[in-house]
Coordinates of C-alpha atoms and ligand atoms in Angstrom, one line a residue:
X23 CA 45.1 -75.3 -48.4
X24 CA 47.7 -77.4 -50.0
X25 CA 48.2 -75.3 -53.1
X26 CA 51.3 -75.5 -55.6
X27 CA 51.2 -73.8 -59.5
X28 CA 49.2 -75.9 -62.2
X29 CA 49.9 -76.4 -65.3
X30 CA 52.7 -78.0 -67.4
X31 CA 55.8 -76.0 -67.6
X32 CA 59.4 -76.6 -67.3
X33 CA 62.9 -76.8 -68.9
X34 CA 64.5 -79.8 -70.4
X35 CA 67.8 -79.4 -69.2
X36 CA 68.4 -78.9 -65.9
X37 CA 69.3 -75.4 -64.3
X38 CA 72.3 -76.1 -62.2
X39 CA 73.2 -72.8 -60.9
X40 CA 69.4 -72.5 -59.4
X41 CA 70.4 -74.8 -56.9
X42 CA 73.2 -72.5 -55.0
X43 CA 70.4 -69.7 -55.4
X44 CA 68.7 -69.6 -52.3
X45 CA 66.0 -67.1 -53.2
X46 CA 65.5 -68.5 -56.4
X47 CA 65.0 -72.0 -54.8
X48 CA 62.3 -70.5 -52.6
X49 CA 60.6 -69.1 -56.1
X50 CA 60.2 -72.1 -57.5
X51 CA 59.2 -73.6 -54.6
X52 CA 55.7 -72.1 -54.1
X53 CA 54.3 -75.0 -52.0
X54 CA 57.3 -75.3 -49.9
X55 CA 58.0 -78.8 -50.5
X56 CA 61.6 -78.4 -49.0
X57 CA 60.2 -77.3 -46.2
X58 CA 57.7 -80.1 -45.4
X59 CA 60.7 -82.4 -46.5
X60 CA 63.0 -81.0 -43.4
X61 CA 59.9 -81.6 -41.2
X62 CA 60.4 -85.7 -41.3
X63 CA 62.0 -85.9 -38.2
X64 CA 58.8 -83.5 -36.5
X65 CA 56.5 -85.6 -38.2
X66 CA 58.3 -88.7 -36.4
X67 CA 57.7 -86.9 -33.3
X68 CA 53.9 -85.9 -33.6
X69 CA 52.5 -88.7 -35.0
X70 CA 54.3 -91.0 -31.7
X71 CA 52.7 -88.5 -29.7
X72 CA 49.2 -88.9 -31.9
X73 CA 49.4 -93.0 -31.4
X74 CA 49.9 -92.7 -27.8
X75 CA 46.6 -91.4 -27.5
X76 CA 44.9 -93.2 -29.3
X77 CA 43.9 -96.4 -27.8
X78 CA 45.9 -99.0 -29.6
X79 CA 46.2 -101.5 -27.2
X80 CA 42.7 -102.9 -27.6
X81 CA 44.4 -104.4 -30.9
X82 CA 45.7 -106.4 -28.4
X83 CA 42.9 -107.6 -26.8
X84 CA 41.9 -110.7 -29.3
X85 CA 45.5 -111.7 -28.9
X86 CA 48.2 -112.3 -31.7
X87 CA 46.0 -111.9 -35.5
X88 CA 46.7 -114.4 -38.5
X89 CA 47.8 -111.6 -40.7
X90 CA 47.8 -108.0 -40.9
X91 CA 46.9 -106.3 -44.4
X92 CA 47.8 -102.6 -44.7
X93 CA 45.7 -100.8 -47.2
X94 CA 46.2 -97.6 -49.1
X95 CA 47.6 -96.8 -52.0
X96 CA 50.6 -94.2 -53.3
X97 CA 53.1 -93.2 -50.2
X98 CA 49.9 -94.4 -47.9
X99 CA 50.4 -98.0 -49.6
X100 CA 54.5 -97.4 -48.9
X101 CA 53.9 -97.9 -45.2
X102 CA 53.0 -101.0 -45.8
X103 CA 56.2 -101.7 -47.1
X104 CA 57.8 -99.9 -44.5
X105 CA 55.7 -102.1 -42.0
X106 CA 56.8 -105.2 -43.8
X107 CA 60.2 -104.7 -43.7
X108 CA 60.8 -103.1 -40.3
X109 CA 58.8 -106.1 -38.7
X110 CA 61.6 -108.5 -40.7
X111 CA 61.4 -111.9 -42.2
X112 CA 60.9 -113.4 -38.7
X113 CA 57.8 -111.9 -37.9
X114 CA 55.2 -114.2 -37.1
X115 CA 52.4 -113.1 -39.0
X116 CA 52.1 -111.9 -43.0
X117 CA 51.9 -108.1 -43.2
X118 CA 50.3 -107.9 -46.4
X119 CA 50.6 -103.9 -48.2
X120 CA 47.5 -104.0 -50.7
X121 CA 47.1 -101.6 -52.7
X122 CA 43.3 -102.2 -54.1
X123 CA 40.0 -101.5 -52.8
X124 CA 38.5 -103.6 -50.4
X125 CA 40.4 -105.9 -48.5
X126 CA 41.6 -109.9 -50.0
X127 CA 38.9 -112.3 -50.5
X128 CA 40.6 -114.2 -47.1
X129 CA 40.5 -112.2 -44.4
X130 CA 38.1 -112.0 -41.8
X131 CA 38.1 -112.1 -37.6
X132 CA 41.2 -112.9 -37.4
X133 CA 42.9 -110.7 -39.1
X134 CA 44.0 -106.9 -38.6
X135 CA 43.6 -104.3 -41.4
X136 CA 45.3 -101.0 -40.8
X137 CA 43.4 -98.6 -43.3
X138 CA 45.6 -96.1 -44.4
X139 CA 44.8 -92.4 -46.7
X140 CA 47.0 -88.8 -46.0
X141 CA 43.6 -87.5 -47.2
X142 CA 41.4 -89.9 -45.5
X143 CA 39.4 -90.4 -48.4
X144 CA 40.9 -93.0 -51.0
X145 CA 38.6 -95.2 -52.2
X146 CA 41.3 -97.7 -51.5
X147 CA 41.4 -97.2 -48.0
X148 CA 37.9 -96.6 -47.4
X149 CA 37.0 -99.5 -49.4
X150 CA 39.3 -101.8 -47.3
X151 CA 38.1 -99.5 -43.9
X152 CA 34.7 -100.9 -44.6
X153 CA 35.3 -104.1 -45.9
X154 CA 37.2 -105.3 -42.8
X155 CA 34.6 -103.5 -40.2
X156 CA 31.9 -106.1 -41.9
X157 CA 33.9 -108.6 -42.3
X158 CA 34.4 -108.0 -38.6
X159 CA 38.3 -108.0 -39.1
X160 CA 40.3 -105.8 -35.9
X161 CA 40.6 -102.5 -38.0
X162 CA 43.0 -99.6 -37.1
X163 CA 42.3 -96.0 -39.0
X164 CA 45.3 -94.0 -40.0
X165 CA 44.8 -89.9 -41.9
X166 CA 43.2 -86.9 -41.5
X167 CA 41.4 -85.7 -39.3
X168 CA 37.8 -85.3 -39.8
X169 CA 37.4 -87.1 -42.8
X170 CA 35.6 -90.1 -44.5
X171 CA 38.1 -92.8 -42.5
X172 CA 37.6 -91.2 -39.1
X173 CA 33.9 -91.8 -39.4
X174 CA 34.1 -95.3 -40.9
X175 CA 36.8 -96.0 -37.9
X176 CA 34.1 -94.6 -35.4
X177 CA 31.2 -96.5 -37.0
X178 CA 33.5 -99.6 -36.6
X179 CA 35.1 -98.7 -33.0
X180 CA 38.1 -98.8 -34.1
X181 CA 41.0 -96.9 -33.1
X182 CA 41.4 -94.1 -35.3
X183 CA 44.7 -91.6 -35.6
X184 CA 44.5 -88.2 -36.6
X185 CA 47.1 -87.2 -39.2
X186 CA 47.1 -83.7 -39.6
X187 CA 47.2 -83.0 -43.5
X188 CA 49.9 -80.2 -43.9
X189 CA 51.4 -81.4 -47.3
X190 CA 50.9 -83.7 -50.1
X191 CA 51.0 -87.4 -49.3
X192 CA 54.2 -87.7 -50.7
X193 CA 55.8 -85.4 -48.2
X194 CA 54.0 -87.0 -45.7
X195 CA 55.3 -90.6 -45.4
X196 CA 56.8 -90.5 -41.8
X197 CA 53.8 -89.0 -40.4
X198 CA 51.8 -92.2 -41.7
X199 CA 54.2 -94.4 -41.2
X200 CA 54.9 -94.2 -38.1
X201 CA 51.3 -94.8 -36.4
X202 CA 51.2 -97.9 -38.7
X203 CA 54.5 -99.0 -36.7
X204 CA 52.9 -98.4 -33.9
X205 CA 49.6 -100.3 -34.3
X206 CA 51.7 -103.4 -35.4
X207 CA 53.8 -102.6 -32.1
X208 CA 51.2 -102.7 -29.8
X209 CA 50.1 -106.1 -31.5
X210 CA 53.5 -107.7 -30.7
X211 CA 55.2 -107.8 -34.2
X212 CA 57.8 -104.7 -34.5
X213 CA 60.6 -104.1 -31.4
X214 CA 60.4 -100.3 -32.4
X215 CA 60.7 -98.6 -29.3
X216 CA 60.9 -95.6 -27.8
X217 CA 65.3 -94.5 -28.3
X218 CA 65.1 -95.3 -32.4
X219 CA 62.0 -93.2 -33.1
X220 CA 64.2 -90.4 -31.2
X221 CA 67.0 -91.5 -32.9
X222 CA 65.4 -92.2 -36.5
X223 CA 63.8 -88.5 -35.9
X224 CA 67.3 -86.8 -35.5
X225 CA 68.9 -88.7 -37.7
X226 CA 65.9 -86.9 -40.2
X227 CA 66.4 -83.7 -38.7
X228 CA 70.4 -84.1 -39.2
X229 CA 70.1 -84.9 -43.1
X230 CA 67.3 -82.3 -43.6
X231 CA 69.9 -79.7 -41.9
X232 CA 72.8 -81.0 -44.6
X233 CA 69.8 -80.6 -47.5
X234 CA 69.4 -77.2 -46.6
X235 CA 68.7 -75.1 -49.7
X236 CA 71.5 -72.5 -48.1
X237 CA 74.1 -75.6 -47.9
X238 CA 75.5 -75.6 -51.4
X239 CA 76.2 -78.3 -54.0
X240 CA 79.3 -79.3 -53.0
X241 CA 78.5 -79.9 -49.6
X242 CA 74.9 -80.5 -50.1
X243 CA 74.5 -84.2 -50.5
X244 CA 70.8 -84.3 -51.9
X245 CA 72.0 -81.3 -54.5
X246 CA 74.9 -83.4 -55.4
X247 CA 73.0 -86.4 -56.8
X248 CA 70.4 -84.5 -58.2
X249 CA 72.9 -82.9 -60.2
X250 CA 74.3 -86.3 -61.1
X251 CA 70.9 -87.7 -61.9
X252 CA 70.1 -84.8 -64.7
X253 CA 69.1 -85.6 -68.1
X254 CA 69.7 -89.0 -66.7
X255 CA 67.8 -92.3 -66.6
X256 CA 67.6 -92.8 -63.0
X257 CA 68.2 -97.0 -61.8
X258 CA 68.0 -97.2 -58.3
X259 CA 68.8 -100.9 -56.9
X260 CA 68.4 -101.7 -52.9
X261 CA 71.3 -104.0 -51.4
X262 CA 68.6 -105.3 -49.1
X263 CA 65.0 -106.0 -48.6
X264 CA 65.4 -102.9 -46.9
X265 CA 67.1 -100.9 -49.0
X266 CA 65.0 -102.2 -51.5
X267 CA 62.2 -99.9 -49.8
X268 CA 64.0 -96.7 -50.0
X269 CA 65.1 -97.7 -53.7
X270 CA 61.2 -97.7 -54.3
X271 CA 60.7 -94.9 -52.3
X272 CA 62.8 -93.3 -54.5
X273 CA 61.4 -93.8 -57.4
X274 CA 57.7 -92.8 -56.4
X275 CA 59.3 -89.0 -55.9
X276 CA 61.7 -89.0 -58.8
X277 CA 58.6 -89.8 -60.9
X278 CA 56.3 -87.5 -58.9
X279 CA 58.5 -84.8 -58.0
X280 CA 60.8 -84.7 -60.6
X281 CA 58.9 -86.7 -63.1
X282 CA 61.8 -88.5 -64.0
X283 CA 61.6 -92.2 -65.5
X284 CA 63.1 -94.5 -62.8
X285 CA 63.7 -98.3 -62.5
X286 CA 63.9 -99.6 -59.1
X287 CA 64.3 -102.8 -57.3
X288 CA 66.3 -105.1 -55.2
X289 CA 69.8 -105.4 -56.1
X290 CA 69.4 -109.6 -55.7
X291 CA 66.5 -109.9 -58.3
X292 CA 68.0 -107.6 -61.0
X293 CA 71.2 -109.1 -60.8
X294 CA 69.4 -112.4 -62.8
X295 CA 67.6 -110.0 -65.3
X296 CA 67.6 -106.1 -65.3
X297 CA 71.0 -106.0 -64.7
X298 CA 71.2 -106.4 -68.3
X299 CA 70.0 -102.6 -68.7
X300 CA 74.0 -102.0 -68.0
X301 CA 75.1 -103.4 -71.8
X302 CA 72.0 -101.4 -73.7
X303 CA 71.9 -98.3 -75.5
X304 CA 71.4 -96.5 -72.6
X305 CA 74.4 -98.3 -70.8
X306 CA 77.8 -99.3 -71.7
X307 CA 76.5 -98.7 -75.6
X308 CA 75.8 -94.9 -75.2
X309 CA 79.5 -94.3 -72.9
X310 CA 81.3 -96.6 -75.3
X311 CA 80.3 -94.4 -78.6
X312 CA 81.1 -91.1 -76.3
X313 CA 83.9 -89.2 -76.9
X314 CA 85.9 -89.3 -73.9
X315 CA 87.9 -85.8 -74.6
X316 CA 84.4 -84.3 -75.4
X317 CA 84.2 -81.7 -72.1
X318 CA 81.6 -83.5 -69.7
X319 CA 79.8 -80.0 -69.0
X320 CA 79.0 -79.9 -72.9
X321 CA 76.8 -83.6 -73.9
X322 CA 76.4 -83.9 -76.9
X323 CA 72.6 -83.6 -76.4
X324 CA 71.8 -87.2 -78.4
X325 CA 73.4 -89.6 -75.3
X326 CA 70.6 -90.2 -73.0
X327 CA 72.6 -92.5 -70.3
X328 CA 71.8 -94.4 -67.4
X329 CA 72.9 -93.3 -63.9
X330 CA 72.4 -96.1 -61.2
X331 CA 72.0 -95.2 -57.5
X332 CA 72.6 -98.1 -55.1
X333 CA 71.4 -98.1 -51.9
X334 CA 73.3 -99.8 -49.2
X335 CA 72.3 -101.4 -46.5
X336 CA 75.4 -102.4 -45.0
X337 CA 75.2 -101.4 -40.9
X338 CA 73.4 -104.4 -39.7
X339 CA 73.2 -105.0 -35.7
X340 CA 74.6 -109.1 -35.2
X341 CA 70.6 -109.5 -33.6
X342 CA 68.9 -108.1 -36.1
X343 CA 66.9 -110.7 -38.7
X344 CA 67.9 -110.6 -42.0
X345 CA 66.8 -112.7 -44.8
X346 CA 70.7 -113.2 -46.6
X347 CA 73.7 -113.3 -44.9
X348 CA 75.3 -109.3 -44.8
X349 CA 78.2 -110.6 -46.9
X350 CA 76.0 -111.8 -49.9
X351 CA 74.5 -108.4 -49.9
X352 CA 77.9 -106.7 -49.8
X353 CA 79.6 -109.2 -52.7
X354 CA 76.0 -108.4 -54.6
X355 CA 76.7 -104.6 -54.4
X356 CA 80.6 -104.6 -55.2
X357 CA 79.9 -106.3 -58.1
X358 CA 77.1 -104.4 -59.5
X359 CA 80.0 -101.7 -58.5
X360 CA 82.2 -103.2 -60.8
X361 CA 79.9 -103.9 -63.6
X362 CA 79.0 -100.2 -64.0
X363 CA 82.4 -98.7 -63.7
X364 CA 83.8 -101.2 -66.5
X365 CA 81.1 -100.7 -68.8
X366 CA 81.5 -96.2 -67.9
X367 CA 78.1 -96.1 -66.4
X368 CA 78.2 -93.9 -63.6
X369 CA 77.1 -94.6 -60.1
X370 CA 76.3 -93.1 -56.8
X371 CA 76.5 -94.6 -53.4
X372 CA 74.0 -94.0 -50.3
X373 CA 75.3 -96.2 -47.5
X374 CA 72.7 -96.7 -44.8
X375 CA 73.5 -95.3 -41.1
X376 CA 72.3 -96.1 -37.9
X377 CA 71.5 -98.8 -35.5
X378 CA 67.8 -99.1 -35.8
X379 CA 65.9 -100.8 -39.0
X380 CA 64.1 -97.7 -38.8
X381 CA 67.0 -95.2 -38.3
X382 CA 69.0 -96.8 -41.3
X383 CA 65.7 -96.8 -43.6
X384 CA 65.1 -93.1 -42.6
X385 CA 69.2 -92.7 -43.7
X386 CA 68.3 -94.3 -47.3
X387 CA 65.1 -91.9 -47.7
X388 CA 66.9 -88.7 -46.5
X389 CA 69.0 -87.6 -49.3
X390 CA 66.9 -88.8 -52.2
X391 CA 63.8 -87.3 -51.0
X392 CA 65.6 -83.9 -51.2
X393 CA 67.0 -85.0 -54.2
X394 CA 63.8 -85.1 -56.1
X395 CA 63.1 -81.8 -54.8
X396 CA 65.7 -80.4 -55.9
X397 CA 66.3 -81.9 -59.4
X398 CA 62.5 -80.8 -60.0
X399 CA 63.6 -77.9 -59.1
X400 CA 66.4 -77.4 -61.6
X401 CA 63.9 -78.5 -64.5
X402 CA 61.6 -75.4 -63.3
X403 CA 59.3 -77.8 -62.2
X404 CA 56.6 -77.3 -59.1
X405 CA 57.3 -80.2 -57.2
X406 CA 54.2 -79.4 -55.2
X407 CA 51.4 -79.3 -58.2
X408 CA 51.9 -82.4 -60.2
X409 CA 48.9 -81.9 -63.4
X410 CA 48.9 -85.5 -64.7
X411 CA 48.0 -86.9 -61.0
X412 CA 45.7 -83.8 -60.9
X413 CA 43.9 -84.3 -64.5
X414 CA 44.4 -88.5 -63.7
X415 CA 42.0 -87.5 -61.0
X416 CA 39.5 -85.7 -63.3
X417 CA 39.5 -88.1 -65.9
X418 CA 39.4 -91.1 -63.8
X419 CA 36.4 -89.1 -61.6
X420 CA 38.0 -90.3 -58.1
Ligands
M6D2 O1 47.0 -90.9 -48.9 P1 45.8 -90.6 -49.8 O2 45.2 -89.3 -49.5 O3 44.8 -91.7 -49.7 O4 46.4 -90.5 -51.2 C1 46.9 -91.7 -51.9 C2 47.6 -91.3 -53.1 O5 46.7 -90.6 -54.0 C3 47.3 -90.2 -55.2 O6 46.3 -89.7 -56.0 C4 48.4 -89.3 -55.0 O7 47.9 -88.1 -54.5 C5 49.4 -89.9 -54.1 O8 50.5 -89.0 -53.9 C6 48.8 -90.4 -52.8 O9 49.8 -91.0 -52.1

């Protein structure tokens, strides 16, 4: 069912007139990835409407848990993150997101483990699934539909929503995601409420209409930092912990997608280490040595340079919890501003929107998620049919 084009194949440097092609964009698009990207915002919507019928509020029951563990792994394990984050550094309870089989060697009865698998058949998740059903942990199912998770979550009791697997994981994050933030919802950790997943789900529908592969370069904010990012080493640095989310987002479909190299992280932690990547070769060394009357168009081929991204969390509500004050964020991301355009490393800006921790985390994934698609895209690349996950698969024999 979910079928893109094997094999390796490709062009080193990137194809820029492709993107203002329309029909070619579809071409090299054969599993539609830009399509299931624009459906975030539908996704948003179904799986609300999925969790409200599944009977999450006998997570309730047993009252407020000692710590909630979600388990998956790849964009599944990313909701836990998403989970983490949305619930704030106030929450009462750890959310744990782990990412191995089985569950941690602590929890038991009074903990909740949201099992988590787009395919519903990681041996991460089911591992964890069954793991917390004997440790006789509250357990709370979340994939596809008629698979090895719904019959664990049955065996166990446990509420169990149906995902309907229409595209890869990757392209499916905010179908998982949101019955996660539900489940956590109905246990009394997360304010999401009803108005910001409408709003979070038009804000995705508004930047998957400004991604459009008919909207062109110039206006097409997604094409626009693709572009920037080719031949590129992508560092993408989050101004906050929630930022920092998208920022990792990003770089699982840069490197999936795209297959680009990527370095991500939060802006705060790199600025005591990594930041350092800004003097290396691949930083101020490589734009010092360039020739600056050299026409940009025409690289001399030898200067692979870095390109950061920073993500930008600035649109904070005065009740929302936050774990720095907003202006330590902002002085943090100015200066890391700074740093770059004095050493002639260039930089692009995504600058959260919304009210919502929800609605501006969906306006940091937006743009990049197209992004990837696109600069895949402009390398000839199937963004769909990934072989090294594939043959990782066959090799590995899960
Ligand atoms: O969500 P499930 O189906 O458990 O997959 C978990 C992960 O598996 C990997 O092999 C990749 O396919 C990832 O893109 C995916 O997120």
């Amino acid at each position: 069912m979910i079928d893109g084009t094997a094999g390796v194949s490709g062009r080193r440097d990137a194809d820029e007139a492709l993107l203002d092609n329309p029909a070619a964009l579809a071409e090299a698009d054969p599993g539609d990835m830009l399509r299931h990207t624009a459906s975030a915002g539908a996704q948003v919507r179904e799986s609300a409407a999925l969790a409200a019928e599944a009977n999450l509020s006998v997570l309730a029951d047993d009252g407020r848990p000692r710590a909630v563990v979600i388990a998956g792994i790849g964009t599944a394990g990313r909701t836990g993150d998403v989970l983490a984050t949305v619930a704030g550094p106030r929450c009462p309870v750890p959310v744990i997101a782990h990412r191995s089989a089985g569950v941690p060697g602590w929890v038991g009865a009074a903990d909740v483990v949201i099992a988590v698998s787009a395919s519903g058949r990681s041996p991460e998740a089911l591992g964890a699934a069954e793991a917390a059903h004997r440790r006789g942990a509250r357990l709370v199912a979340v994939g596809a539909p008629d698979s090895r998770l719904q019959s664990i979550a049955e065996q166990a009791r446990a509420p169990f929503i149906p995902v309907p697997r229409r595209a890869p994981a990757r392209a499916s994050l905010w179908a998982l995601t949101v019955p996660v933030l539900l489940a956590a919802r109905s246990l009394g950790l997360v304010k999401v409420n009803e108005a910001d997943l409408a709003e979070t789900a038009a804000r995705l529908d508004a930047d998957a209409d400004r991604c459009r592969s008919n909207a062109e370069s110039f206006v097409n904010p997604a094409k626009s930092l693709a572009l920037g990012l080719a031949g590129s080493i992508p560092i993408v640095w989050g101004s906050s912990p929630l930022a920092t989310v998208a920022a990792r987002r990003f770089g699982d479909t840069l490197s999936a997608n795209a297959r680009y190299p990527v370095v991500t992280g939060a802006l705060g932690e790199a600025g005591r280490g990594r930041v350092g990547l800004l003097d290396g070769v691949f930083g101020g060394l490589a734009e010092g040595e360039r020739d600056i009357f050299a026409d940009p168009a025409e690289d001399d081929g030898d200067g692979t340079r870095l390109r950061l991204v920073l993500l930008r969390d600035g649109g904070l509500n005065a009740d929302d919890d936050t774990d720095e004050p907003l202006a330590v964020e902002e002085r943090r991301a100015d200066a890391v501003q700074t740093l770059a355009e004095r050493r002639g490393v260039r930089c692009d800006v995504v600058t959260a929107e919304g009210g919502s921790a929800l609605e501006r985390l969906a306006s940091l994934i937006a743009v990049p998620d197209f992004a990837s698609i696109y600069l895949a895209l402009a390398h000839g690349l199937d963004p769909m049919a990934v072989p090294a996950i594939t043959e990782m698969k066959e090799l590995s024999n899960q």
